Short mmCIF file of C-alpha atoms in Angstrom, two decimals:
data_model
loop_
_atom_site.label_atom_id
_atom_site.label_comp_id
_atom_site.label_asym_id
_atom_site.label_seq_id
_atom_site.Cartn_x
_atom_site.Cartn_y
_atom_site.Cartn_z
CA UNK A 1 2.63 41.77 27.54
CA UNK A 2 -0.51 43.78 27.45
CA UNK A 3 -3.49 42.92 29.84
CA UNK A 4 -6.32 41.14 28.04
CA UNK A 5 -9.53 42.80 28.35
CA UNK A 6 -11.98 41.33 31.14
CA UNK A 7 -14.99 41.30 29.19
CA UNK A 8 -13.29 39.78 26.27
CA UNK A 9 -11.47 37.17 28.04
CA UNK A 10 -14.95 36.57 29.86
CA UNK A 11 -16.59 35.87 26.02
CA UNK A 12 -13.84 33.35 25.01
CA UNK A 13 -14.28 31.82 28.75
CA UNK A 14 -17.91 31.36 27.90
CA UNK A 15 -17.77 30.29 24.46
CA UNK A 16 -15.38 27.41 25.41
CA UNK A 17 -17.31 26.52 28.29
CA UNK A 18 -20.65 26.21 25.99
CA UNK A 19 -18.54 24.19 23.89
CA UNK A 20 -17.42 21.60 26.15
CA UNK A 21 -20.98 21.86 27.44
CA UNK A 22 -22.10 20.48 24.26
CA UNK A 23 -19.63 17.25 23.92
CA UNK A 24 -18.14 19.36 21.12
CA UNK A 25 -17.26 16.94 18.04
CA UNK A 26 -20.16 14.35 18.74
CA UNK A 27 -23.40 16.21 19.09
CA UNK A 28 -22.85 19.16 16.73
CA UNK A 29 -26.16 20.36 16.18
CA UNK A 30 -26.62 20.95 20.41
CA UNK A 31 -28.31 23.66 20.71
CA UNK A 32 -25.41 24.88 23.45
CA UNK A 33 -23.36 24.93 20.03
CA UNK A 34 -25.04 27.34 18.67
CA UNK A 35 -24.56 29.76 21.46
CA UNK A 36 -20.55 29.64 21.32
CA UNK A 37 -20.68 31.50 17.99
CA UNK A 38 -21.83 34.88 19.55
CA UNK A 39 -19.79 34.17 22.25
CA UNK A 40 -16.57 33.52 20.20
CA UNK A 41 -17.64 36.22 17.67
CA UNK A 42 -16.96 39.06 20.56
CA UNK A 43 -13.81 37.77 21.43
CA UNK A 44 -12.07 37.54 17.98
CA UNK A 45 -13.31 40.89 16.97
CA UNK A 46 -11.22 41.82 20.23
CA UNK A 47 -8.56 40.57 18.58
CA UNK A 48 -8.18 36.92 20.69
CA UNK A 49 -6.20 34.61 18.45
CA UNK A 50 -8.10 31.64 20.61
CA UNK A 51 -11.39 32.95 19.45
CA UNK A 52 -10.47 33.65 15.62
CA UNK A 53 -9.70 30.25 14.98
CA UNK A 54 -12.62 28.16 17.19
CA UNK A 55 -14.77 30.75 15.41
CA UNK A 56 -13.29 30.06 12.17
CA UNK A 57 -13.31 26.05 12.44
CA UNK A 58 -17.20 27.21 13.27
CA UNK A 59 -17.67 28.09 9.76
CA UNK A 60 -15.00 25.28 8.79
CA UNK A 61 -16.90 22.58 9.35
CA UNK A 62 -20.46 23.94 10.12
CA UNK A 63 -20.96 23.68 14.03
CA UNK A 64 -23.65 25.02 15.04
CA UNK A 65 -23.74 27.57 12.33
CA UNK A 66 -24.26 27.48 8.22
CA UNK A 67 -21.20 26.27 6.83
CA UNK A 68 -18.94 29.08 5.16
CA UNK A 69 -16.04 28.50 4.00
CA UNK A 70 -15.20 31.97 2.75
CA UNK A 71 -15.79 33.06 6.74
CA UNK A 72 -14.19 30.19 8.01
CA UNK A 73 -10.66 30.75 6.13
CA UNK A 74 -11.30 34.32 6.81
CA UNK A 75 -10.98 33.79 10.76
CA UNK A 76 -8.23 31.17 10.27
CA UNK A 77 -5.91 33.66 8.42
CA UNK A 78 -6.55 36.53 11.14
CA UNK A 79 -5.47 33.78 13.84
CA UNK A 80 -2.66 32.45 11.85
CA UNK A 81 -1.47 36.35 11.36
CA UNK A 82 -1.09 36.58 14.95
CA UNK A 83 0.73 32.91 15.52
CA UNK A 84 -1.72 30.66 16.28
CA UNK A 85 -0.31 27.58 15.10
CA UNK A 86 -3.17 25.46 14.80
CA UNK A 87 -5.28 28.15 12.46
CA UNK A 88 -1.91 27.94 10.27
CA UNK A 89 -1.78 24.13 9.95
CA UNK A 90 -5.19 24.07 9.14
CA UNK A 91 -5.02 27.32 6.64
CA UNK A 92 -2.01 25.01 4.93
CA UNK A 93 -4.48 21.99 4.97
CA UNK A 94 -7.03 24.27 3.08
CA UNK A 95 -4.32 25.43 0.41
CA UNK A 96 -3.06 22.03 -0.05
CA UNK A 97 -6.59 20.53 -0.61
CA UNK A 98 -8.01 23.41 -2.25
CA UNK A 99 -10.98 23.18 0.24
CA UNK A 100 -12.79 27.05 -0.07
CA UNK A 101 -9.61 28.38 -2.38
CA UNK A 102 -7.65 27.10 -5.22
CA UNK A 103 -5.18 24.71 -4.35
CA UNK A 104 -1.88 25.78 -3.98
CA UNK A 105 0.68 24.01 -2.53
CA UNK A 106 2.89 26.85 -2.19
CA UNK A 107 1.39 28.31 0.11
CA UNK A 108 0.41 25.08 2.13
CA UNK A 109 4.24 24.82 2.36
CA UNK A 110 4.42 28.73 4.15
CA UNK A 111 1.36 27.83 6.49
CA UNK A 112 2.72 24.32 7.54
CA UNK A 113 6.24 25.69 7.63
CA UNK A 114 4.91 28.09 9.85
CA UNK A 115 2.91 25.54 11.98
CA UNK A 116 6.06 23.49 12.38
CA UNK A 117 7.98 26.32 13.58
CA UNK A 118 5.56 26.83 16.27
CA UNK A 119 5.74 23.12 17.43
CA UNK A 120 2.60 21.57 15.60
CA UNK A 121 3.55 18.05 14.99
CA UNK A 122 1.31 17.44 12.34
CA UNK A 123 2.64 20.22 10.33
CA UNK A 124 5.95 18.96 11.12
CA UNK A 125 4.94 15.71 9.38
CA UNK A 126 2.96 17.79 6.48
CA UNK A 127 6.42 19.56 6.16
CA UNK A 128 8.68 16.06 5.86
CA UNK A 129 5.67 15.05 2.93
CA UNK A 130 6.09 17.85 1.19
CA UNK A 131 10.07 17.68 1.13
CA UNK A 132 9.66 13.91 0.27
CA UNK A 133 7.62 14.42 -2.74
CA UNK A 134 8.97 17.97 -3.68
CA UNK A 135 5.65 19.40 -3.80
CA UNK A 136 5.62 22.71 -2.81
CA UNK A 137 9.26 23.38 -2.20
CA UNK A 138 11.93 21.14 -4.45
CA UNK A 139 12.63 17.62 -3.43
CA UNK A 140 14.90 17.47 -0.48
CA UNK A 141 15.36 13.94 1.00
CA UNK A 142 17.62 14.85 3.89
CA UNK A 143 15.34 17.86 4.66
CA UNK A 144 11.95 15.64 4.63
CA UNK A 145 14.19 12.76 7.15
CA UNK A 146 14.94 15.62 9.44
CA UNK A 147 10.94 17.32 9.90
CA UNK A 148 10.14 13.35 10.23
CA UNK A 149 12.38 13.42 13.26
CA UNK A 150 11.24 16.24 14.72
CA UNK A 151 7.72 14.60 14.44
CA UNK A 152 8.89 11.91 15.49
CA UNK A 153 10.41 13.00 18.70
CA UNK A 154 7.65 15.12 19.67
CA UNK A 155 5.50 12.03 19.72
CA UNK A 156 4.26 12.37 16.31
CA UNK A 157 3.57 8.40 15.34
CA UNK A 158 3.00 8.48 11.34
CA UNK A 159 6.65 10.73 11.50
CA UNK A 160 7.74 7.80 13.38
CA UNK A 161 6.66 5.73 10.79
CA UNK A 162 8.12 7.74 8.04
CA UNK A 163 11.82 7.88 9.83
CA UNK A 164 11.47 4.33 9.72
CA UNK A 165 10.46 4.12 5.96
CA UNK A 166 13.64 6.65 5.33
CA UNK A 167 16.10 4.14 6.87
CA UNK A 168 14.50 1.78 5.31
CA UNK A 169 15.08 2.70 1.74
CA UNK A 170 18.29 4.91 2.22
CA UNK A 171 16.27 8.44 1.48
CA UNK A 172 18.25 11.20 3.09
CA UNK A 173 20.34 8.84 5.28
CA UNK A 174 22.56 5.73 4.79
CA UNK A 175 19.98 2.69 5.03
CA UNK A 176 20.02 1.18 8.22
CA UNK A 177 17.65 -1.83 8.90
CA UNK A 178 18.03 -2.13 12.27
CA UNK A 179 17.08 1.51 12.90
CA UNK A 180 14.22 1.06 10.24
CA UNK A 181 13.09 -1.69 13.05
CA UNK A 182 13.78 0.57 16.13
CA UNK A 183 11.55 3.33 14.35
CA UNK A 184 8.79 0.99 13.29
CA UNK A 185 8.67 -0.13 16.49
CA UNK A 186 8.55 2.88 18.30
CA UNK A 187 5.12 3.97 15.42
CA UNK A 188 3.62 0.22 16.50
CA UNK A 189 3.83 1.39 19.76
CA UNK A 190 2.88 4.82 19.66
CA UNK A 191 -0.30 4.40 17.85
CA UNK A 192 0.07 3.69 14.07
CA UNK A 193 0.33 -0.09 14.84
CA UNK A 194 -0.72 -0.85 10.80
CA UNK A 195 2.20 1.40 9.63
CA UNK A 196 4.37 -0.18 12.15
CA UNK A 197 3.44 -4.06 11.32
CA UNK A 198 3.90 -3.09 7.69
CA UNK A 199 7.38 -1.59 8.09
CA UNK A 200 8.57 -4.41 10.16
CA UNK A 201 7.30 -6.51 7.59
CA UNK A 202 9.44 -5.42 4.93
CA UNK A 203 12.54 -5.25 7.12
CA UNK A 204 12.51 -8.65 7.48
CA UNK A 205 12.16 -9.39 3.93
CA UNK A 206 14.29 -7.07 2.95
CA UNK A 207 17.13 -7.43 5.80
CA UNK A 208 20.86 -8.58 5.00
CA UNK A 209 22.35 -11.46 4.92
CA UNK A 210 19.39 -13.24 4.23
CA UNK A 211 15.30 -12.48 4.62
CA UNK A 212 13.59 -13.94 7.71
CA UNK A 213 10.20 -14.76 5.73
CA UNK A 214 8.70 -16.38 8.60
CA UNK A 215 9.01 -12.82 10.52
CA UNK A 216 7.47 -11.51 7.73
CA UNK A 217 4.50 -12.96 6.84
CA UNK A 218 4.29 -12.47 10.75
CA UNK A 219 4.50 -8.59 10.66
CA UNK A 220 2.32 -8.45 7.57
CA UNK A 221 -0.66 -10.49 8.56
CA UNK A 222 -1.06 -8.36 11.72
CA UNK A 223 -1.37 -5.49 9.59
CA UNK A 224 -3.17 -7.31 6.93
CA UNK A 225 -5.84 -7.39 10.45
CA UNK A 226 -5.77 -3.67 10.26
CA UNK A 227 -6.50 -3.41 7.19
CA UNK A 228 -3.36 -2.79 5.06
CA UNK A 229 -3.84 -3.57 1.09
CA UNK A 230 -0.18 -3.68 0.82
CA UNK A 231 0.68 -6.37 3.55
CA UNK A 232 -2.35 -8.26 1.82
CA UNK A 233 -0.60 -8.24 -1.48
CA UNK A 234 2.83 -8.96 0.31
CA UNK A 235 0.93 -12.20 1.89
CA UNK A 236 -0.14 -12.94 -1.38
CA UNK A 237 3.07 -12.72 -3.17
CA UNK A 238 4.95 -14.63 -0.33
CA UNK A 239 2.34 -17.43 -1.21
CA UNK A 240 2.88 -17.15 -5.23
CA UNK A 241 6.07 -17.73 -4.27
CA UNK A 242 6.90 -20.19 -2.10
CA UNK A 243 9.24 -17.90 0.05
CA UNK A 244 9.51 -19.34 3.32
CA UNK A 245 6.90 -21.73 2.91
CA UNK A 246 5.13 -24.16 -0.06
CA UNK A 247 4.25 -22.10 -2.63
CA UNK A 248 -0.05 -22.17 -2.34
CA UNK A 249 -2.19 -20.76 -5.26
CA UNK A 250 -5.68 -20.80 -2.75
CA UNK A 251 -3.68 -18.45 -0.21
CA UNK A 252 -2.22 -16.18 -2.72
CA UNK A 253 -5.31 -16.07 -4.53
CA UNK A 254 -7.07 -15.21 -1.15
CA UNK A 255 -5.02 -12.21 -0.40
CA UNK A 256 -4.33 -10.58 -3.58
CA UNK A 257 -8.68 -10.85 -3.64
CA UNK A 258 -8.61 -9.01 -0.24
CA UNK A 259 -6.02 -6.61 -1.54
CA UNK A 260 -8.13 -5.49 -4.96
CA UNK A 261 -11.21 -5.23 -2.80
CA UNK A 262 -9.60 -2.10 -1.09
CA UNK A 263 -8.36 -1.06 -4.61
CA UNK A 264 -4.97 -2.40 -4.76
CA UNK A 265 -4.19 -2.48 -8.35
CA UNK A 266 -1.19 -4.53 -8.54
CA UNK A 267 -3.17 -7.34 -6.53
CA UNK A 268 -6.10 -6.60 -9.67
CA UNK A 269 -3.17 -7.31 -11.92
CA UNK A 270 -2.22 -11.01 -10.03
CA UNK A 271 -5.78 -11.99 -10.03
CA UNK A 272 -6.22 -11.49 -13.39
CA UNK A 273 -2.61 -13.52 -14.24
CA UNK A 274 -3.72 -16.56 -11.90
CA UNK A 275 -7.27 -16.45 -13.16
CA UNK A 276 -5.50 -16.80 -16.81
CA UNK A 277 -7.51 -13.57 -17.43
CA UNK A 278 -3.96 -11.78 -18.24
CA UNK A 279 -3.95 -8.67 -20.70
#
């Protein structure tokens, strides 16, 4: 491995130093920000993958410099060239957003694939998405499952989630409730703890022999607390319909309200049947 040079490594040393200086991510407009650009500039033009893509997420989201996007995906792509994983998850996040370029999900599949393969767990999780939905690469359940679990167990708590949601419904694997649970669980307690409450949720409704609707409405209303629209509607329906409980028109009508609030159209659609406003 060739040395690095001194006075490079000395730039990049001071750049990230100026940076941390600055409480980098809450007081953007420091003036120590605006120092790491010269800094970082001299060390990427050296050829340092570190300082290609802090320079480029610079220009990415306007720290301490103009915003330029053109700049910004320019330094990302050198980085990403030489294998810095992060510039190529964020390069994919770019292509797949169309943020400074045309969107094109192709190529967010080769920059996340390339992420993953380096050990970024969020590309590993952009990578299961894509495989899920077949966009960018053709629909591949048992594929998507298997970037999940490498999420998953790399720590990575929305894969954990979405290993759970797999199991769930069957998709790429036999379904399995009880390993649905053991993955929601593992998201609840990992740090996606609406996600998890949701999925729990629904494998007690949906669990064999019979539902456990007490369960439930338990798992649901603690991530109805965190904000979930769909374990607001779920409360709602479980009160439409009596399941587990007396069937009560106030309490459905309460949480299918709280669901269209944050745009949940199917709760829209209740609300208008129980209002008698149905079209």
């Amino acid at each position: 491995m060739p040395l690095e040079d001194p006075a490079n490594t000395n730039s990049l040393r001071c750049a990230l130093s100026v940076i941390f200086r600055a409480n980098f991510g809450r007081h953007t407009t420091n003036r120590y920000v605006r120092n790491a650009r010269a800094y970082f500039q001299a060390a990427a033009t050296a050829g340092n993958s570190i300082a290609m893509y802090w320079l480029g997420m610079l220009y990415y989201d306007g720290w301490g410099v103009e915003q330029n996007l053109t700049l910004a995906l320019q330094w990302l792509q050198a980085a990403a060239e030489v294998g810095h994983r992060k510039a190529a998850y964020n390069l994919a996040v770019a292509h797949d957003n169309g943020i400074g370029l045309l969107k094109n999900r192709v190529q967010a599949f080769h920059y996340y694939s390339q992420a993953a393969t380096a050990g970024d767990t969020d590309a590993m999780w952009a990578l299961g998405q894509m495989y899920y939905c077949g966009e960018g690469v053709g629909q591949d359940l048992a594929k998507a499952l298997r970037w999940y679990r490498t999420g998953a167990r790399n720590g990575h708590a929305t894969s954990m989630y979405h290993v759970g949601k797999c199991y769930l419904r069957g998709a790429g694997t036999k379904q399995s409730i009880p390993r649905a649970k053991y993955w929601y669980r593992r998201a609840l307690h990992s740090g996606f703890s609406m996600g998890g409450a949701f999925g729990l949720g629904m494998c007690y409704w949906q669990q064999e022999p019979a539902a456990d609707w007490s369960k439930a409405k338990y798992w649901f209303e603690k991530a109805a607390e965190q904000g979930s629209a769909g374990a607001m509607y779920n409360l709602g329906y479980l009160a439409e319909c009596g399941c587990g409980q007396v069937e009560n028109q106030a309490d459905a009508l309460f949480w299918y309200r709280k669901a269209a609030e944050l745009g949940f159209e199917q709760a829209l659609l209740k609300l208008a049947k129980l209002s008698g406003e149905e079209f």
